[in-house]
PDB file of C-alpha atoms in Angstrom:
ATOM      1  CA  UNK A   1       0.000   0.000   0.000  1.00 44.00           C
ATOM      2  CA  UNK A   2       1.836   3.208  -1.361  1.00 57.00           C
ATOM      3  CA  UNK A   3      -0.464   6.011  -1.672  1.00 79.00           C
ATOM      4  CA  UNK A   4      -2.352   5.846   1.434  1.00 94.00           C
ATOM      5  CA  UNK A   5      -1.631   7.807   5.253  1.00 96.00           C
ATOM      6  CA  UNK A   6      -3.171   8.273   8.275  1.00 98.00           C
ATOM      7  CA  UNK A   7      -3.337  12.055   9.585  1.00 98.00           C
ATOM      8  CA  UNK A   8      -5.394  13.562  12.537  1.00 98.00           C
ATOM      9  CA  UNK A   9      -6.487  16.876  14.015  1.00 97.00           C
ATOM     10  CA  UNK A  10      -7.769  17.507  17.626  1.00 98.00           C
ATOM     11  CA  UNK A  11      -9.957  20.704  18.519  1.00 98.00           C
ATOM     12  CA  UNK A  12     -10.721  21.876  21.965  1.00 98.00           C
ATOM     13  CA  UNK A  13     -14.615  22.304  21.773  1.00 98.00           C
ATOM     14  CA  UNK A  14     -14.646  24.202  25.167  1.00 97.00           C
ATOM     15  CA  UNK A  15     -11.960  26.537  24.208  1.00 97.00           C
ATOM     16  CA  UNK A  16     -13.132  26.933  20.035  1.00 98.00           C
ATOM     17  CA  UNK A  17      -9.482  26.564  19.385  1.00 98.00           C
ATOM     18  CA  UNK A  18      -7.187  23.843  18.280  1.00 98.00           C
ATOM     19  CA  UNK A  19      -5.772  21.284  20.592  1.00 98.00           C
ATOM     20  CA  UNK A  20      -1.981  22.685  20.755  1.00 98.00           C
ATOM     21  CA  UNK A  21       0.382  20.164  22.383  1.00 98.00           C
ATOM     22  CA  UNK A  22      -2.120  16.848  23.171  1.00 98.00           C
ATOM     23  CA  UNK A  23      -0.073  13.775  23.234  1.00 98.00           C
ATOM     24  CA  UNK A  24      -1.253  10.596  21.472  1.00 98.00           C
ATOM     25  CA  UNK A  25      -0.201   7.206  20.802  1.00 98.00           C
ATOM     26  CA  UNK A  26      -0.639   5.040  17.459  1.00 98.00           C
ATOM     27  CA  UNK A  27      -1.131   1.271  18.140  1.00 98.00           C
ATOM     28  CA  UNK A  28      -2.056  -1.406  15.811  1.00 98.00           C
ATOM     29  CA  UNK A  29      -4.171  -3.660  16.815  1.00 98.00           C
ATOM     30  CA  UNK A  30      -3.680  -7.690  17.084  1.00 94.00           C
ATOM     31  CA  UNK A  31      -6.742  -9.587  18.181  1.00 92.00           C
ATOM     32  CA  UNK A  32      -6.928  -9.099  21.908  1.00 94.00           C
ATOM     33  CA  UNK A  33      -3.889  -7.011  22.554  1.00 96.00           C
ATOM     34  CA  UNK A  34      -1.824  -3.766  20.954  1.00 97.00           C
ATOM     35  CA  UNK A  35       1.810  -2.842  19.694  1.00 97.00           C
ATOM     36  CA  UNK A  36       2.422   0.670  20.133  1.00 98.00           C
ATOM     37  CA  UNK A  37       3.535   2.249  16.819  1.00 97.00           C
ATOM     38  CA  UNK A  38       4.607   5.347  18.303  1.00 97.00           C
ATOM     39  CA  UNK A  39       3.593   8.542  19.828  1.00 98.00           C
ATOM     40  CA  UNK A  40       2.849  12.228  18.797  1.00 98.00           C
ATOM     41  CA  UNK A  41       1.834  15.954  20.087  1.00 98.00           C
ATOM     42  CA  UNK A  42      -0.338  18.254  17.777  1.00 98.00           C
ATOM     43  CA  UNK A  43       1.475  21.389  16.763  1.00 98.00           C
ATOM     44  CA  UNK A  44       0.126  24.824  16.940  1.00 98.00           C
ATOM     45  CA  UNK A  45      -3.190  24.117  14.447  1.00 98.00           C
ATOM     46  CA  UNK A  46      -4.065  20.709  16.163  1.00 98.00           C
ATOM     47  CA  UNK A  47      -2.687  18.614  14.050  1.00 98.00           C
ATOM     48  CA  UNK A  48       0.495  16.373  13.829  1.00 97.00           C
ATOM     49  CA  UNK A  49       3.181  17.722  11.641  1.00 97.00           C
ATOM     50  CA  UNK A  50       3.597  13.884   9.880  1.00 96.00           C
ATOM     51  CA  UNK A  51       1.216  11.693   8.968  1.00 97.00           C
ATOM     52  CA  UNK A  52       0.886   8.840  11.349  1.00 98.00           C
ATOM     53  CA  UNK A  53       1.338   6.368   8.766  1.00 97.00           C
ATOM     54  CA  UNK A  54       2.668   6.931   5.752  1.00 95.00           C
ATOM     55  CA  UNK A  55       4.874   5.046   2.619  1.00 90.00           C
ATOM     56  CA  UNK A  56       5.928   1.531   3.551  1.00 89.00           C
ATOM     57  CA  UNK A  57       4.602   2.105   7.298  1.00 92.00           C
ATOM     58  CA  UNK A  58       0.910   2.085   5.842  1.00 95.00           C
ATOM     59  CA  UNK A  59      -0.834  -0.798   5.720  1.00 94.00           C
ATOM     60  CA  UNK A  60      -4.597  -3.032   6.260  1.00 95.00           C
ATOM     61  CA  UNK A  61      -5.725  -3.586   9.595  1.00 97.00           C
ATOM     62  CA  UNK A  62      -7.793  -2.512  13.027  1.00 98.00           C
ATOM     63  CA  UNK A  63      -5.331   0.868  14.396  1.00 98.00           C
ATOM     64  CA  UNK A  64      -6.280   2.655  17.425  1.00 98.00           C
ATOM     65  CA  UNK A  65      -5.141   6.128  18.370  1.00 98.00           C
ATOM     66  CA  UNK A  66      -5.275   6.929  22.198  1.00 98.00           C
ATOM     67  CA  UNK A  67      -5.258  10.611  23.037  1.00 98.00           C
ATOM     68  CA  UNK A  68      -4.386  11.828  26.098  1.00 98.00           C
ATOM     69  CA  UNK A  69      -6.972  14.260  26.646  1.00 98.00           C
ATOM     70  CA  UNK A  70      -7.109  14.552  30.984  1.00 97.00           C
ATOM     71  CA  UNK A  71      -3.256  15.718  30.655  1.00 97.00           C
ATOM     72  CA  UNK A  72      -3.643  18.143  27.827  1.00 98.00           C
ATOM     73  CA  UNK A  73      -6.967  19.728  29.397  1.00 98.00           C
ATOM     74  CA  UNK A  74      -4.782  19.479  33.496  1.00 97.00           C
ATOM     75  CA  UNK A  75      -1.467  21.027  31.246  1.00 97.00           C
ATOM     76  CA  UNK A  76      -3.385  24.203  29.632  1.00 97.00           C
ATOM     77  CA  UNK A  77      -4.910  24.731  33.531  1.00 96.00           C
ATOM     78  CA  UNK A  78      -8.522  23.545  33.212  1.00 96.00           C
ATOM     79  CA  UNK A  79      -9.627  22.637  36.472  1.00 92.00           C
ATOM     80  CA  UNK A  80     -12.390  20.227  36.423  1.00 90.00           C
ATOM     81  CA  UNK A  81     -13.919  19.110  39.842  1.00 92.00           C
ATOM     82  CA  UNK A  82     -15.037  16.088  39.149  1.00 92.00           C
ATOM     83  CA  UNK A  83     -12.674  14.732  36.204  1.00 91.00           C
ATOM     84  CA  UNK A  84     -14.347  12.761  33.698  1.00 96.00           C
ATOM     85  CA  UNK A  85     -11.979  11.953  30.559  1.00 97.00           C
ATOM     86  CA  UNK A  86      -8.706  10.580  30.784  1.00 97.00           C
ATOM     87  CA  UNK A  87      -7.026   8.847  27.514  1.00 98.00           C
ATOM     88  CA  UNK A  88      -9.769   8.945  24.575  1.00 98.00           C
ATOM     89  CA  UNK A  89      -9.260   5.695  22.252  1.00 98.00           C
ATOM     90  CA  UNK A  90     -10.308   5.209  18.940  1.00 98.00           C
ATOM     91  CA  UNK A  91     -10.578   2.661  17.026  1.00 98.00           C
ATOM     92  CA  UNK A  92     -10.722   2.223  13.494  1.00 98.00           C
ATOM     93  CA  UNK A  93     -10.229  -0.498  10.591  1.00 97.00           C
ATOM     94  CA  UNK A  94      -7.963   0.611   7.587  1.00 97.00           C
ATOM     95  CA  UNK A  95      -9.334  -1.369   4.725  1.00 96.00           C
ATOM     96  CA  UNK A  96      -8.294   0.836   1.619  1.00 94.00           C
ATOM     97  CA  UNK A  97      -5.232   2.247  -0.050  1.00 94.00           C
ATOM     98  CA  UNK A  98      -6.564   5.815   0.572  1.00 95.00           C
ATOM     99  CA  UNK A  99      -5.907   8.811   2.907  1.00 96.00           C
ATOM    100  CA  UNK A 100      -7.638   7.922   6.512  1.00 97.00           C
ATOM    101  CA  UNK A 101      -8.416  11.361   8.726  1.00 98.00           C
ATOM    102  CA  UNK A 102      -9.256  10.493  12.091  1.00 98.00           C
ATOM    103  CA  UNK A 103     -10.110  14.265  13.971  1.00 98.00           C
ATOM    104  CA  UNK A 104     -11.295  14.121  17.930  1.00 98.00           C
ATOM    105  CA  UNK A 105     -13.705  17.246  18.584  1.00 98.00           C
ATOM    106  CA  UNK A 106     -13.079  17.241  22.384  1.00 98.00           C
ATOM    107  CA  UNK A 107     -13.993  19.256  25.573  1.00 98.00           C
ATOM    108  CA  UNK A 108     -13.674  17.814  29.697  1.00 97.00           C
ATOM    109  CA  UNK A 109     -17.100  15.855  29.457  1.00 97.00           C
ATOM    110  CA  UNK A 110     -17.471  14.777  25.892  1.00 98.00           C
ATOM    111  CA  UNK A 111     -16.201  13.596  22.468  1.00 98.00           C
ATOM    112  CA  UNK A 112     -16.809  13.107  18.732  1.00 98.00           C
ATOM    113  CA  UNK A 113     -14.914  11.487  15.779  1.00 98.00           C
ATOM    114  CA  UNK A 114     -15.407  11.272  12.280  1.00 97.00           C
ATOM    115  CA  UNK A 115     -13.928   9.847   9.249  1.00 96.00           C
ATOM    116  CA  UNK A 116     -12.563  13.010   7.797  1.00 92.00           C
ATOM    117  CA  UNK A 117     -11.078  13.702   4.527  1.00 85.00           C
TER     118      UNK A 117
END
């Protein structure tokens, strides 16, 4: 699989801005368990400066990407009384050659995902 990538954007819903600085992690998945791929931080606009899979790293298969939302919303000095979200994981099946855009529209309490393009 040549032509296809995996890319990702995060925006703070509570804020109306991008995500800047939210760690995540890339694992693929193998039946009941995970290997970690690797792990990232959106830049400035949300968004990781390399795809998360690109070239000869893309491939088939179930992926998850875990974002570590409860440390970037703690790290920009939300204070939450009752904290609620923690690592976000997604999960997702790349089945085609094509470009995969997995965004997370997220605020303390809730969250949304789409396929993107």
């Amino acid at each position: 699989m040549a032509g296809g990538r995996l890319t990702t954007h995060v925006l703070d819903t509570m804020a109306g801005k991008p995500a800047r600085g939210m760690r995540l992690e890339l694992h693929f998945v193998h039946g009941d368990h995970t290997h970690h791929l690797g792990d990232s931080y959106t830049n400035a606009d949300g968004r990781v400066d390399q795809p998360l899979l690109a070239d000869d790293q893309f491939q088939q298969g179930e992926f998850e990407i875990r974002f570590h939302v409860g440390q970037y919303f703690e790290r920009i000095g939300v204070e939450v009384e009752t904290p609620f979200l923690d690592v976000v994981p997604i999960r997702f099946t790349i089945s085609e050659d094509k470009h995969y855009h997995v965004p997370l529209l997220v605020s303390p309490f809730a969250y949304s995902t789409y396929r993107g393009s």
